PDB file of C-alpha atoms in Angstrom:
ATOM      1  CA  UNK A   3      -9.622  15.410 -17.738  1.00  0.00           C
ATOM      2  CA  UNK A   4      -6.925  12.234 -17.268  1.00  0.00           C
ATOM      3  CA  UNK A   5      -3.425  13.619 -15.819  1.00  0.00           C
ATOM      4  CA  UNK A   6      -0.860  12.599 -18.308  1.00  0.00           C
ATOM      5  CA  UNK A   7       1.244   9.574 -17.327  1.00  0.00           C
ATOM      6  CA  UNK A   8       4.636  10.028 -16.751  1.00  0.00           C
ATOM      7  CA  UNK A   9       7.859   7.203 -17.284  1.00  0.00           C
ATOM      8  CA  UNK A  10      11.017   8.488 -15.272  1.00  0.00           C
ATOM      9  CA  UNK A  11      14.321   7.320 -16.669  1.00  0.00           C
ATOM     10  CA  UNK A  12      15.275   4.118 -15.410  1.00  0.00           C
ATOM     11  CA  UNK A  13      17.797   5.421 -11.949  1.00  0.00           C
ATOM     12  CA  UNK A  14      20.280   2.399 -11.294  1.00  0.00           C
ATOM     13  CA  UNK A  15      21.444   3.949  -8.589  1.00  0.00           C
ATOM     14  CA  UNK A  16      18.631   2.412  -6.437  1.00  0.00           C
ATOM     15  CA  UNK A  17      17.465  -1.046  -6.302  1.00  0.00           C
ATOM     16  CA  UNK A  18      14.361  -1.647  -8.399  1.00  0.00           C
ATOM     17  CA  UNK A  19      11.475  -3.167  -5.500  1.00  0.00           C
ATOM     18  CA  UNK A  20      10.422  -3.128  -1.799  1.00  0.00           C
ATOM     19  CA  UNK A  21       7.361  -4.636   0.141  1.00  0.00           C
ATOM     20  CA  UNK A  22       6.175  -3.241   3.064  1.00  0.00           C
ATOM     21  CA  UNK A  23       3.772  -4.654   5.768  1.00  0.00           C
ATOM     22  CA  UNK A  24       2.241  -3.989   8.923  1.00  0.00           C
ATOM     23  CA  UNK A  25       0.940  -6.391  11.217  1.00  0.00           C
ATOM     24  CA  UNK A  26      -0.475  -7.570  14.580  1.00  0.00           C
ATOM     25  CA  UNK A  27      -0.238 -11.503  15.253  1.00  0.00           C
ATOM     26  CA  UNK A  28      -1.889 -13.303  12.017  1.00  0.00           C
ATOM     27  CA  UNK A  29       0.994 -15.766  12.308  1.00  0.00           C
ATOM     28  CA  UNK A  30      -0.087 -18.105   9.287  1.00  0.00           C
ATOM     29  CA  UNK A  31      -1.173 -15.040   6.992  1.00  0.00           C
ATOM     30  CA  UNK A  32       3.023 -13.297   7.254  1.00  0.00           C
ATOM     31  CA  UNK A  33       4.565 -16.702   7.297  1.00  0.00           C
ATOM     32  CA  UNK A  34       2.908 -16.875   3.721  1.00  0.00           C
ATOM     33  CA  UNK A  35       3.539 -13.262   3.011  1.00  0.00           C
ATOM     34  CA  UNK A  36       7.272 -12.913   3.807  1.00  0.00           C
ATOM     35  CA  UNK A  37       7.664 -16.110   1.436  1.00  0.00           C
ATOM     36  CA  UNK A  38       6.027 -15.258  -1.046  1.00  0.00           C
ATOM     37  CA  UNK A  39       7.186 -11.745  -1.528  1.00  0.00           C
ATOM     38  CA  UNK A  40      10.801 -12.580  -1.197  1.00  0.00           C
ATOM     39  CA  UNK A  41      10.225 -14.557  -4.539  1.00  0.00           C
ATOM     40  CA  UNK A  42       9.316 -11.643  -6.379  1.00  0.00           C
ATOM     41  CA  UNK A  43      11.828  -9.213  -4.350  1.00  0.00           C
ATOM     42  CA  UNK A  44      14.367 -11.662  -4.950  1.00  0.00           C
ATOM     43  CA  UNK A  45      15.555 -11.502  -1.426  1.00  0.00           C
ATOM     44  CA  UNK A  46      14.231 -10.928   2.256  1.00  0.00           C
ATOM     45  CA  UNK A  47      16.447  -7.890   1.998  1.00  0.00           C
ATOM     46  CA  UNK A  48      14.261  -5.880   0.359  1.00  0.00           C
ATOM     47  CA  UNK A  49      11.073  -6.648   2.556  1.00  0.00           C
ATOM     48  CA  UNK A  50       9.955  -4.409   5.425  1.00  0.00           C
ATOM     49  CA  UNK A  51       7.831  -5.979   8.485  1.00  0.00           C
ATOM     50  CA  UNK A  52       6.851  -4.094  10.797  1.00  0.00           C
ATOM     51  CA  UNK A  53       5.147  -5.024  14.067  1.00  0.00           C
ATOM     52  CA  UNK A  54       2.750  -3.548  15.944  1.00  0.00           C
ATOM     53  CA  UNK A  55       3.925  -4.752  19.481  1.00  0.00           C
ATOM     54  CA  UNK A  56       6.791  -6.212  19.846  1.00  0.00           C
ATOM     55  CA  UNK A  57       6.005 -10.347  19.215  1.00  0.00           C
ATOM     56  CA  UNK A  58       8.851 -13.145  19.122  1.00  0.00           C
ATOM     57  CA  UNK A  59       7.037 -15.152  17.102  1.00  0.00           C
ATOM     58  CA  UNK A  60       7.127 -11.927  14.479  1.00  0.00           C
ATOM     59  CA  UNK A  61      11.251 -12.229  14.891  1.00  0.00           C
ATOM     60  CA  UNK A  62      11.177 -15.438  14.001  1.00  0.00           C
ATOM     61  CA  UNK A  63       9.011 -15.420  10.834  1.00  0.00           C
ATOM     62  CA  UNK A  64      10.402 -12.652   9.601  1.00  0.00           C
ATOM     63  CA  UNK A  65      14.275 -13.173  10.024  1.00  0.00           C
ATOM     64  CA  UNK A  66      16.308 -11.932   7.425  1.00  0.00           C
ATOM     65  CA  UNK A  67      13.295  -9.066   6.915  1.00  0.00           C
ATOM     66  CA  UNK A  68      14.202  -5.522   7.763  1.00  0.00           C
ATOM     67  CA  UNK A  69      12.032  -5.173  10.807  1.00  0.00           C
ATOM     68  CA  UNK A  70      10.265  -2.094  12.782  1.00  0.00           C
ATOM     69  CA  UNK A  71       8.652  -2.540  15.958  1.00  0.00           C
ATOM     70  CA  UNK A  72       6.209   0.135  16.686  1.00  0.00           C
ATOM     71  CA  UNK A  73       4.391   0.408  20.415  1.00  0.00           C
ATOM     72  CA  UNK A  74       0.926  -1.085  20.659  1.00  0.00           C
ATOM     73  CA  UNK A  75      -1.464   1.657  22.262  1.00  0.00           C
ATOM     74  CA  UNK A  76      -4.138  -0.192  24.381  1.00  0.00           C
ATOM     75  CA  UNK A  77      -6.535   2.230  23.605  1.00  0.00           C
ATOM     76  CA  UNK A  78      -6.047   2.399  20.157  1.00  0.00           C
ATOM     77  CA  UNK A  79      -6.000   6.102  20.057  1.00  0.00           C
ATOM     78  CA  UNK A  80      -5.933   7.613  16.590  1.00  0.00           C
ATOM     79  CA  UNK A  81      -4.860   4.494  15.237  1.00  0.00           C
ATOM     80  CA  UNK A  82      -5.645   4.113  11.310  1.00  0.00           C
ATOM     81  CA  UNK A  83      -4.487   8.004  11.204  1.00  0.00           C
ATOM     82  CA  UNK A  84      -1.179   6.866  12.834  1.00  0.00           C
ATOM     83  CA  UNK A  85      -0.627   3.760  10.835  1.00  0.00           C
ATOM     84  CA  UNK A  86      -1.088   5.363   7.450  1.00  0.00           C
ATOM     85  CA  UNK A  87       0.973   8.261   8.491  1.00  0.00           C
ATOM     86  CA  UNK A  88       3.556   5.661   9.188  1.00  0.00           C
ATOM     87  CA  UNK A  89       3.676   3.779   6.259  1.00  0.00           C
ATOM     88  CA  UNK A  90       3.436   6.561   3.862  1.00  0.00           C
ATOM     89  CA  UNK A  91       6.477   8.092   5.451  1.00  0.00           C
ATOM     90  CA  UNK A  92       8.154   5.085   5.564  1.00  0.00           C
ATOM     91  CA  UNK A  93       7.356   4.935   1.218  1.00  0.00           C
ATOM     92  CA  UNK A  94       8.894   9.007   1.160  1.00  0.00           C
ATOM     93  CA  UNK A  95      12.399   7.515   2.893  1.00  0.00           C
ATOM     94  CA  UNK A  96      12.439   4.258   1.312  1.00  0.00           C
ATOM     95  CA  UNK A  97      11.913   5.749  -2.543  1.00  0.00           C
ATOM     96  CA  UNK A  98      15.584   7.227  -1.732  1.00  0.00           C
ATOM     97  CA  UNK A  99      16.920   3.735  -2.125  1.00  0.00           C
ATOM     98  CA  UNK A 100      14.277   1.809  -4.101  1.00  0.00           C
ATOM     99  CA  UNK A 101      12.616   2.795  -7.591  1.00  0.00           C
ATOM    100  CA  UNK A 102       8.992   1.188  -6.457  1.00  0.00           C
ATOM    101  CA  UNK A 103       7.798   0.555  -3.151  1.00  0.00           C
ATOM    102  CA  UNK A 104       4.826  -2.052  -2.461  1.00  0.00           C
ATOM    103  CA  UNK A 105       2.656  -1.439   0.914  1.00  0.00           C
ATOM    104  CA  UNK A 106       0.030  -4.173   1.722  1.00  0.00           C
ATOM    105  CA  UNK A 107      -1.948  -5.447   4.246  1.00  0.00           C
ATOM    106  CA  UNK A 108      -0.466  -9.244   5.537  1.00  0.00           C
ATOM    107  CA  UNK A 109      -3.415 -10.806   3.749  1.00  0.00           C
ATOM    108  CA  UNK A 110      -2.778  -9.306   0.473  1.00  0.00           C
ATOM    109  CA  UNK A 111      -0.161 -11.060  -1.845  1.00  0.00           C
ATOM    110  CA  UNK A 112       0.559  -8.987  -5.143  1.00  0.00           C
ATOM    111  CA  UNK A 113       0.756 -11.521  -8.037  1.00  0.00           C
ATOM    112  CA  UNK A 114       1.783 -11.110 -11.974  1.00  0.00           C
ATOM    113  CA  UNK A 115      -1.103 -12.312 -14.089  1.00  0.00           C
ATOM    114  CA  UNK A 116      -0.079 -15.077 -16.434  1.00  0.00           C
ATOM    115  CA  UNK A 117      -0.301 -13.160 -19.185  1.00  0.00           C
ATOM    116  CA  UNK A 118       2.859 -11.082 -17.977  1.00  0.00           C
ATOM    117  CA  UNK A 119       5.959 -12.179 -19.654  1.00  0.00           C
ATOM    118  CA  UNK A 120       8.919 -10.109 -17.968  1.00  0.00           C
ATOM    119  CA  UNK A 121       9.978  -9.867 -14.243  1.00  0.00           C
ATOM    120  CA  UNK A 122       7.842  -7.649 -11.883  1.00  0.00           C
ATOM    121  CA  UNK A 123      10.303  -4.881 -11.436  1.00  0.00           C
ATOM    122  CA  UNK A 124      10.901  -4.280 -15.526  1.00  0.00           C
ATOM    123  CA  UNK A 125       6.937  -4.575 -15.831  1.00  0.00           C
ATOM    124  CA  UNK A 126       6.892  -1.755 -13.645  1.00  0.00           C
ATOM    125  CA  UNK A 127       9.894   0.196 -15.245  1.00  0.00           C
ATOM    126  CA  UNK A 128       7.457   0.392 -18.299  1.00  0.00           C
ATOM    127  CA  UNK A 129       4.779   1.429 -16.642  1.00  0.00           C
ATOM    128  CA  UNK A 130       3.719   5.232 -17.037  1.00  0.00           C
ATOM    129  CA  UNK A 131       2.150   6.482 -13.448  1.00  0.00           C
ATOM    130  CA  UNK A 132      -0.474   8.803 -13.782  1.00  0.00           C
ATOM    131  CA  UNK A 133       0.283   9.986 -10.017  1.00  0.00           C
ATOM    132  CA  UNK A 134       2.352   8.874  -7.264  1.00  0.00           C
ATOM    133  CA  UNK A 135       1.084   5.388  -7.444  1.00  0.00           C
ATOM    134  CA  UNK A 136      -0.172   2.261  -9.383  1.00  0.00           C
ATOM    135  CA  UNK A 137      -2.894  -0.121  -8.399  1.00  0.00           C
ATOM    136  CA  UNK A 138      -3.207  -3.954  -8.768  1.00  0.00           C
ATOM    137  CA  UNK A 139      -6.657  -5.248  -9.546  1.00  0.00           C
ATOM    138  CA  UNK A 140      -7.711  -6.364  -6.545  1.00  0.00           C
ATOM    139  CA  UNK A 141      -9.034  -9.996  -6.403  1.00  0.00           C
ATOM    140  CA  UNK A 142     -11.085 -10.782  -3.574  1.00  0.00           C
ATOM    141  CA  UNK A 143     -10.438 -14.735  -3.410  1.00  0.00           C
ATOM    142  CA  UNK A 144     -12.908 -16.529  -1.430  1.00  0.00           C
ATOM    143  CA  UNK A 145     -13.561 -19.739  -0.119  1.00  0.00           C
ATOM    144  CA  UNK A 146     -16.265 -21.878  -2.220  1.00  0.00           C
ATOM    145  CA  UNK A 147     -17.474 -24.074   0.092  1.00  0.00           C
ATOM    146  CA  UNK A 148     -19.956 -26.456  -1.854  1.00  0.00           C
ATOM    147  CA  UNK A 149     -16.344 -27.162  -3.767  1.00  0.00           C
ATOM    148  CA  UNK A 150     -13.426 -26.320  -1.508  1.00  0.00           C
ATOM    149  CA  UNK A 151     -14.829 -27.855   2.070  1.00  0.00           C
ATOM    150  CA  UNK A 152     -11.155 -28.426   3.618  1.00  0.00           C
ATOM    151  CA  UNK A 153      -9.417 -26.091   5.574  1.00  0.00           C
ATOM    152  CA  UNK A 154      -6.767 -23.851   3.913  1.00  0.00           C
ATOM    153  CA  UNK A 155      -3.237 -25.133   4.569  1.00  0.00           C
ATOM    154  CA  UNK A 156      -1.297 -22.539   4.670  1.00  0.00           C
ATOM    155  CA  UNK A 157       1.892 -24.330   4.243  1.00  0.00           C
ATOM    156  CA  UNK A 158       0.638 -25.368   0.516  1.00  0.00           C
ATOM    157  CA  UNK A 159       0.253 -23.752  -2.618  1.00  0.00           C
ATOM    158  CA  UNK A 160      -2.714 -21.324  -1.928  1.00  0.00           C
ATOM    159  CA  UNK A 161      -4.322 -21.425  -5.649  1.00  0.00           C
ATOM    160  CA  UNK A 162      -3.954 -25.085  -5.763  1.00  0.00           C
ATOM    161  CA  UNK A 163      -6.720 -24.906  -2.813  1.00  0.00           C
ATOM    162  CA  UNK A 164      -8.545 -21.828  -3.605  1.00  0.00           C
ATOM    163  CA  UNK A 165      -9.698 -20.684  -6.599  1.00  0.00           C
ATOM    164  CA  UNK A 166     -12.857 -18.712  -6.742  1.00  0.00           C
ATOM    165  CA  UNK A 167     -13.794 -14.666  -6.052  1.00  0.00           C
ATOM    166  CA  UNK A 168     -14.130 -11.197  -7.327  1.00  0.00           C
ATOM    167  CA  UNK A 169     -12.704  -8.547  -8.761  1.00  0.00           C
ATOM    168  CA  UNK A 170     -13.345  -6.082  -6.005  1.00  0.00           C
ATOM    169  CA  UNK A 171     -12.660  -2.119  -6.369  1.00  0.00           C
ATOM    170  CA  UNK A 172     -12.026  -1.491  -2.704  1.00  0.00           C
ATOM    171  CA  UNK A 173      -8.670  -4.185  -3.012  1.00  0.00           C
ATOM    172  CA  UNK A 174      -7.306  -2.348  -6.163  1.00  0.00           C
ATOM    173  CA  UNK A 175      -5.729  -0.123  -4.156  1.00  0.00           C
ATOM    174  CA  UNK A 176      -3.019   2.454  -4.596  1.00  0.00           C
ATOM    175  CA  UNK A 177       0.088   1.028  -3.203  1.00  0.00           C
ATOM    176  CA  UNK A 178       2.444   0.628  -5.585  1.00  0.00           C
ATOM    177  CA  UNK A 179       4.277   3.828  -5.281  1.00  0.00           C
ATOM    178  CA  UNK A 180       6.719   5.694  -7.813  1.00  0.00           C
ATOM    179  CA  UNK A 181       6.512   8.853  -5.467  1.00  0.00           C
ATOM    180  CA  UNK A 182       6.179   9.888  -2.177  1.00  0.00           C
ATOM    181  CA  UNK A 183       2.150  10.204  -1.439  1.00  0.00           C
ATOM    182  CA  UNK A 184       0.372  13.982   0.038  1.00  0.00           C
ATOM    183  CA  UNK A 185      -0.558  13.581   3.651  1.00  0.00           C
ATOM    184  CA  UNK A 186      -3.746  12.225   4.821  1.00  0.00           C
ATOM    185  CA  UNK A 187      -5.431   9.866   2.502  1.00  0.00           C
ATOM    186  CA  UNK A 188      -5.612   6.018   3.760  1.00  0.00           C
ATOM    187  CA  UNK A 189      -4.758   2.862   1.898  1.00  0.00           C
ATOM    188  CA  UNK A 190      -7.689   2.837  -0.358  1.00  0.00           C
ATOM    189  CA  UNK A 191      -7.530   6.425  -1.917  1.00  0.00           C
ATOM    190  CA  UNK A 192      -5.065   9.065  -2.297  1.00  0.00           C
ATOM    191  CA  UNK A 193      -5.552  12.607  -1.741  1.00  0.00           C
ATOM    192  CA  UNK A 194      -5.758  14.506  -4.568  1.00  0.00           C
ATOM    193  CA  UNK A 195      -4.597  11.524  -7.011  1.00  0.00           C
ATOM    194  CA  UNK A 196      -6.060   9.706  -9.886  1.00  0.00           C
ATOM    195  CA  UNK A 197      -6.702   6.166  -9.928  1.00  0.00           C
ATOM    196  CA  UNK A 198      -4.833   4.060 -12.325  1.00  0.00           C
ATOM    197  CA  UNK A 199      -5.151  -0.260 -12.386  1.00  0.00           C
ATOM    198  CA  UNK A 200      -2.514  -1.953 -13.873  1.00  0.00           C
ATOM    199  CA  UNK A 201      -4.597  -5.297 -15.020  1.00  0.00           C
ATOM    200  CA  UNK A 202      -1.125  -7.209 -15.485  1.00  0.00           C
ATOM    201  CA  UNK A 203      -0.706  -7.708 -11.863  1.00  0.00           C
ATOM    202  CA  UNK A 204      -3.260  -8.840  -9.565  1.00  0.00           C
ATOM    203  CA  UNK A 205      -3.511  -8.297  -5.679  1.00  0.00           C
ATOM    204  CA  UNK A 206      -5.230 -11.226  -3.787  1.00  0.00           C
ATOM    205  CA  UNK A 207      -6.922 -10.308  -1.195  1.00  0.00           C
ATOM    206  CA  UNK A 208      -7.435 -13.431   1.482  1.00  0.00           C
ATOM    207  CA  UNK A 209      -9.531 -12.315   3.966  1.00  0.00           C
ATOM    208  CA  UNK A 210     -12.173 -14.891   2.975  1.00  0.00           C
ATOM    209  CA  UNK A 211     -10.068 -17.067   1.707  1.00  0.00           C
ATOM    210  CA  UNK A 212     -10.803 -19.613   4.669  1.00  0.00           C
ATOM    211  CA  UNK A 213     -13.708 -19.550   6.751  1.00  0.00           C
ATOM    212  CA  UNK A 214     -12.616 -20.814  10.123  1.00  0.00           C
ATOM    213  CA  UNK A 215      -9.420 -18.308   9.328  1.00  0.00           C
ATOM    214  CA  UNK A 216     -11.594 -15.856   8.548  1.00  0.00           C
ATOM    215  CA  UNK A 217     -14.329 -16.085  11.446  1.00  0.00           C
ATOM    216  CA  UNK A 218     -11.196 -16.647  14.177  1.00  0.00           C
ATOM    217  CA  UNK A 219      -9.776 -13.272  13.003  1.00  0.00           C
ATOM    218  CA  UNK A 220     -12.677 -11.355  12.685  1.00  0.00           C
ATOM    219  CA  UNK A 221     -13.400 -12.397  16.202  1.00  0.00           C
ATOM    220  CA  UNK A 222     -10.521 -11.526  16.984  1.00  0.00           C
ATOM    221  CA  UNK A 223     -10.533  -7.927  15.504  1.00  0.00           C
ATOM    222  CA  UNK A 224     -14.162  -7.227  17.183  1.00  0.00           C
ATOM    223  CA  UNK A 225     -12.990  -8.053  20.815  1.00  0.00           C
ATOM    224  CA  UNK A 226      -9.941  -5.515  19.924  1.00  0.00           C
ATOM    225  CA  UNK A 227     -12.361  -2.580  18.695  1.00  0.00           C
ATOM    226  CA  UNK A 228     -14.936  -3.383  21.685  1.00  0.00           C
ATOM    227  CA  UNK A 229     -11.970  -2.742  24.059  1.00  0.00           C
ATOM    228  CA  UNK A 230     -10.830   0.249  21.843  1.00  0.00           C
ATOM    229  CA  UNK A 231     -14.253   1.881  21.538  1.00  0.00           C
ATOM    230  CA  UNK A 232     -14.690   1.352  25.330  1.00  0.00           C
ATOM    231  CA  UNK A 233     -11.884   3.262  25.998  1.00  0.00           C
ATOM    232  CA  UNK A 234     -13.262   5.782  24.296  1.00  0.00           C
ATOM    233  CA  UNK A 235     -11.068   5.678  21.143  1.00  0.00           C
ATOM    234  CA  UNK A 236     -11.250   7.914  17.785  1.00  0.00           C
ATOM    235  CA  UNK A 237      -9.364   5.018  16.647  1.00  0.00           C
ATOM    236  CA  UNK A 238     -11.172   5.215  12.621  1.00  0.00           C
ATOM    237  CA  UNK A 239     -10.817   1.402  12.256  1.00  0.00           C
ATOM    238  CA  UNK A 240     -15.048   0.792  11.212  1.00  0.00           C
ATOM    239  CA  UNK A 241     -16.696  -2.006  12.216  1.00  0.00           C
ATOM    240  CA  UNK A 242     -16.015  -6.166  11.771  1.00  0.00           C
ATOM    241  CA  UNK A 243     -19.196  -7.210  12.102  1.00  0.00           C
ATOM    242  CA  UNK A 244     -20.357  -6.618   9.279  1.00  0.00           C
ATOM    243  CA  UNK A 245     -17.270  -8.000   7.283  1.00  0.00           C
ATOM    244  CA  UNK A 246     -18.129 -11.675   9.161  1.00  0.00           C
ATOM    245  CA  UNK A 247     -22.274 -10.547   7.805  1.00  0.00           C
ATOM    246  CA  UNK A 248     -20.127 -10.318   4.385  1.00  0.00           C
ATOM    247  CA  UNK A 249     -18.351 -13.425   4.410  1.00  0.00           C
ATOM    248  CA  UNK A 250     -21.516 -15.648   4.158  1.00  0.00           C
ATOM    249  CA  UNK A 251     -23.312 -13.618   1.728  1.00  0.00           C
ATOM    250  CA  UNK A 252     -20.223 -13.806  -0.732  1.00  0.00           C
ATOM    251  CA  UNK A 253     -19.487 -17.597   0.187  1.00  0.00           C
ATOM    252  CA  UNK A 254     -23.634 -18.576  -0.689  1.00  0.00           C
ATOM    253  CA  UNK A 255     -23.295 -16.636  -4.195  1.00  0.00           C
ATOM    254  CA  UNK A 256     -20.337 -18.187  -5.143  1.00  0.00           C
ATOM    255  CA  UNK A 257     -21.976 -21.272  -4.314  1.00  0.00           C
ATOM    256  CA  UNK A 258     -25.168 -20.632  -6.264  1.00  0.00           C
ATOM    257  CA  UNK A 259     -23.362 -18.643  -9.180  1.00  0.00           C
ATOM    258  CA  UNK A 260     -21.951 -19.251 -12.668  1.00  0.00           C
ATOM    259  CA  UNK A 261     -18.520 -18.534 -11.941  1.00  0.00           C
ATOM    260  CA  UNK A 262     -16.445 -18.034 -15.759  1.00  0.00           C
ATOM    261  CA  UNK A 263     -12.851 -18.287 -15.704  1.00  0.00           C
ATOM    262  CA  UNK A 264     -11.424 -14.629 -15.116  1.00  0.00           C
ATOM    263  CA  UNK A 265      -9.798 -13.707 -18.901  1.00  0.00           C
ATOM    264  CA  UNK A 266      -7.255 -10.224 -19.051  1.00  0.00           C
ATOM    265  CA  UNK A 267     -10.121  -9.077 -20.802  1.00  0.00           C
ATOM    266  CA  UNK A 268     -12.576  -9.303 -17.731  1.00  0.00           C
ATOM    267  CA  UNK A 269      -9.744  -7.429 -16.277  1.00  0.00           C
ATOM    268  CA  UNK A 270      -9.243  -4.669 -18.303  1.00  0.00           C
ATOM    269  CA  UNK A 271     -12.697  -3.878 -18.704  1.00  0.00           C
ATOM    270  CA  UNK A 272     -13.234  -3.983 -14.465  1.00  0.00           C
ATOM    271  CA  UNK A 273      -9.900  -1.296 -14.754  1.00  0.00           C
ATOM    272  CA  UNK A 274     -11.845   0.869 -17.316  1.00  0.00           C
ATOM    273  CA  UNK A 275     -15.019   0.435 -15.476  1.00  0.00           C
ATOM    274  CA  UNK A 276     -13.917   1.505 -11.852  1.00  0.00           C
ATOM    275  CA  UNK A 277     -11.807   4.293 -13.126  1.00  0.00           C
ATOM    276  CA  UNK A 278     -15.220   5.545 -14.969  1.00  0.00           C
ATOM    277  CA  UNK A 279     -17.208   4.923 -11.668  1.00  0.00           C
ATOM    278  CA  UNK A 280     -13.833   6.822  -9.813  1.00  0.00           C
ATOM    279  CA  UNK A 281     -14.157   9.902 -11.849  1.00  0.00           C
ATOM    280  CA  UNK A 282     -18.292   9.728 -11.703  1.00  0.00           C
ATOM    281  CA  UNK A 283     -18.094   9.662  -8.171  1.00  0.00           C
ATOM    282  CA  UNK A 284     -15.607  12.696  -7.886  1.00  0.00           C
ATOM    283  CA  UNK A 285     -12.778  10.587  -6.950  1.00  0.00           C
ATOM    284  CA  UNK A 286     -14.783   7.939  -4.368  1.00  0.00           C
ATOM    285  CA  UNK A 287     -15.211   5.143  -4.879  1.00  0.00           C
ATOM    286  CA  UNK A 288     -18.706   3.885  -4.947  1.00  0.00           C
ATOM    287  CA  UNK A 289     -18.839   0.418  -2.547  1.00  0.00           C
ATOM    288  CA  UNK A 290     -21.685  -1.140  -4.077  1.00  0.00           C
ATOM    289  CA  UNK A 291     -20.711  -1.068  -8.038  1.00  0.00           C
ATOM    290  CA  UNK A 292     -17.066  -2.026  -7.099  1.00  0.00           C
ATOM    291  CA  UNK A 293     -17.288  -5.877  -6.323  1.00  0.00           C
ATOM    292  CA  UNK A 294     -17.704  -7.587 -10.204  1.00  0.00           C
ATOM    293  CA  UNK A 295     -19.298 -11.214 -10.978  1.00  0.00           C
ATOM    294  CA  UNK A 296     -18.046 -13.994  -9.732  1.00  0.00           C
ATOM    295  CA  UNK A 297     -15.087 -15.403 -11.476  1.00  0.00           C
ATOM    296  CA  UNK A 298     -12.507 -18.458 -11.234  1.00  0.00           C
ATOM    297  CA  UNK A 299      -8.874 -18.217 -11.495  1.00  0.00           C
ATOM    298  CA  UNK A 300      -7.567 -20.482 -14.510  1.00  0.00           C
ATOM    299  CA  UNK A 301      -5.079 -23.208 -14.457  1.00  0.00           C
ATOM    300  CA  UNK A 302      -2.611 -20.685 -15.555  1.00  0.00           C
ATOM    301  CA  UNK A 303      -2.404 -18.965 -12.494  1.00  0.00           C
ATOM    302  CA  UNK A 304      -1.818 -22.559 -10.607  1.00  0.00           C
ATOM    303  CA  UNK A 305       1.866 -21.813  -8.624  1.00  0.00           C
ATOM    304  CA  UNK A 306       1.643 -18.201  -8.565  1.00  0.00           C
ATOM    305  CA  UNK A 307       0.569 -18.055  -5.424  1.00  0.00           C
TER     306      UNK A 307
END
């Protein structure tokens, strides 16, 4: 049975919205992310960056961000337990001052749909929670390259140079939070919580969002787990290899595929559809049913991102 959703009185005593992020170098990807979160936060106030190893470069992209600077463990002990158990601690303390608070990777931008007529933070006034948290449907935007050759520049309107992908279940994740989430968990399911997708507001995912971006960092990320697993480290991170394997499968069928334009109704049926597969699966989510059809982003969603 569905938990009944719940609408808390509006409490002015604490500002409406706060973004959190975690990240290790991906200079381009937080440049992008503190600017275009401070748009919808309506100041660099109310966004939270913190680093994983202290980095300059960090300081100065982020200035004007509150800003945490964790150690970086070289053997990467324990380290996806550790990160979620600091970020959803860091959500219990900040819901003392803020009414919603937004955790996401520094490749995922949360973006109103078109279709969404008032600011983010009333939207999400209105919105009755089923549990502690709300989830975006996660859009999984992805470089076509038979139609978008040229590399992404960064410093440009993203969805004027990118407009393909897929709904995608594992990116509609819980992590806009009303309340303080049960320990354990990561940042794909909750413990003990239902799933609920807002299809109003989208979450673009960008890890394929530029190939040569996309092949540098995964790279990148394989040479870090070879020297965690080396030393021997429970770190719970997976595997990148097979996300680069992933990349060129999803690029080729967007290149041979009828790609529609993605319609709120395409939406709302992917929200009913994964929360049927979520409850079918006793609260898992099933990897293989949760990435949709592939699907272009209209004209309306041109400058949102």
């Amino acid at each position: 049975m569905t938990e009944a959703a719940s609408l808390p009185p509006v409490d002015d005593s604490r500002q409406p919205l706060v973004f959190v992020t975690m990240v290790r170098g991906d200079y381009p990807m937080l440049d992008l992310w503190v600017r275009h979160h401070e748009a919808l936060a309506g100041s660099r106030d109310h966004l939270v960056v913190i680093s994983h190893g202290a980095d300059p470069r960090h300081d100065r992209l982020a200035r004007g961000c509150s800003r945490l600077v964790v150690p970086h463990d070289s053997t990467g002990a324990g380290f996806e337990p550790r990160r979620v158990a600091l970020l959803h601690g860091l959500v219990g303390g900040l819901l003392g001052y803020y009414r919603h608070v937004v955790v996401l990777d520094c490749d995922e931008m949360l973006v109103p749909a078109p279709e969404l007529a008032t600011p983010l933070a009333d939207h999400l006034d209105s919105v009755a929670f089923r549990g502690v948290a709300l989830s975006p449907a996660g859009f999984d935007l992805t470089q076509r390259p038979v139609s978008e050759p040229a590399p992404l520049d960064f410093t440009r309107p993203i969805l004027d140079q990118r407009r393909y992908g897929y709904l995608h279940g594992e990116y509609s994740k819980p992590c806009i939070f009303r309340a303080a989430p049960r320990a354990g968990g990561n940042q794909h399911a909750l413990i003990g919580e239902p799933w609920q997708i807002d299809p109003m507001i989208a979450l673009i995912h960008m890890r394929f969002a530029d190939q040569g971006f996309g092949t540098r960092t995964g790279r990148s990320r394989i040479r870090q787990l070879d020297s965690y697993n080396g030393a021997g480290s429970d770190h719970r991170i997976g595997n990148w290899d097979n996300r680069l394997r992933q990349m060129a499968r999803v690029q080729g069928r967007l290149d041979r595929s009828d790609h529609p334009d993605l319609t709120l109704a395409d939406r709302q049926a992917f929200a009913a559809r994964m929360q049927r597969y979520y409850e079918r699966f006793n609260r898992t989510l099933p990897w293989l049913q949760s990435r949709d059809e592939p699907r272009r982003l209209p004209d309306e969603w041109l400058g949102r991102l």
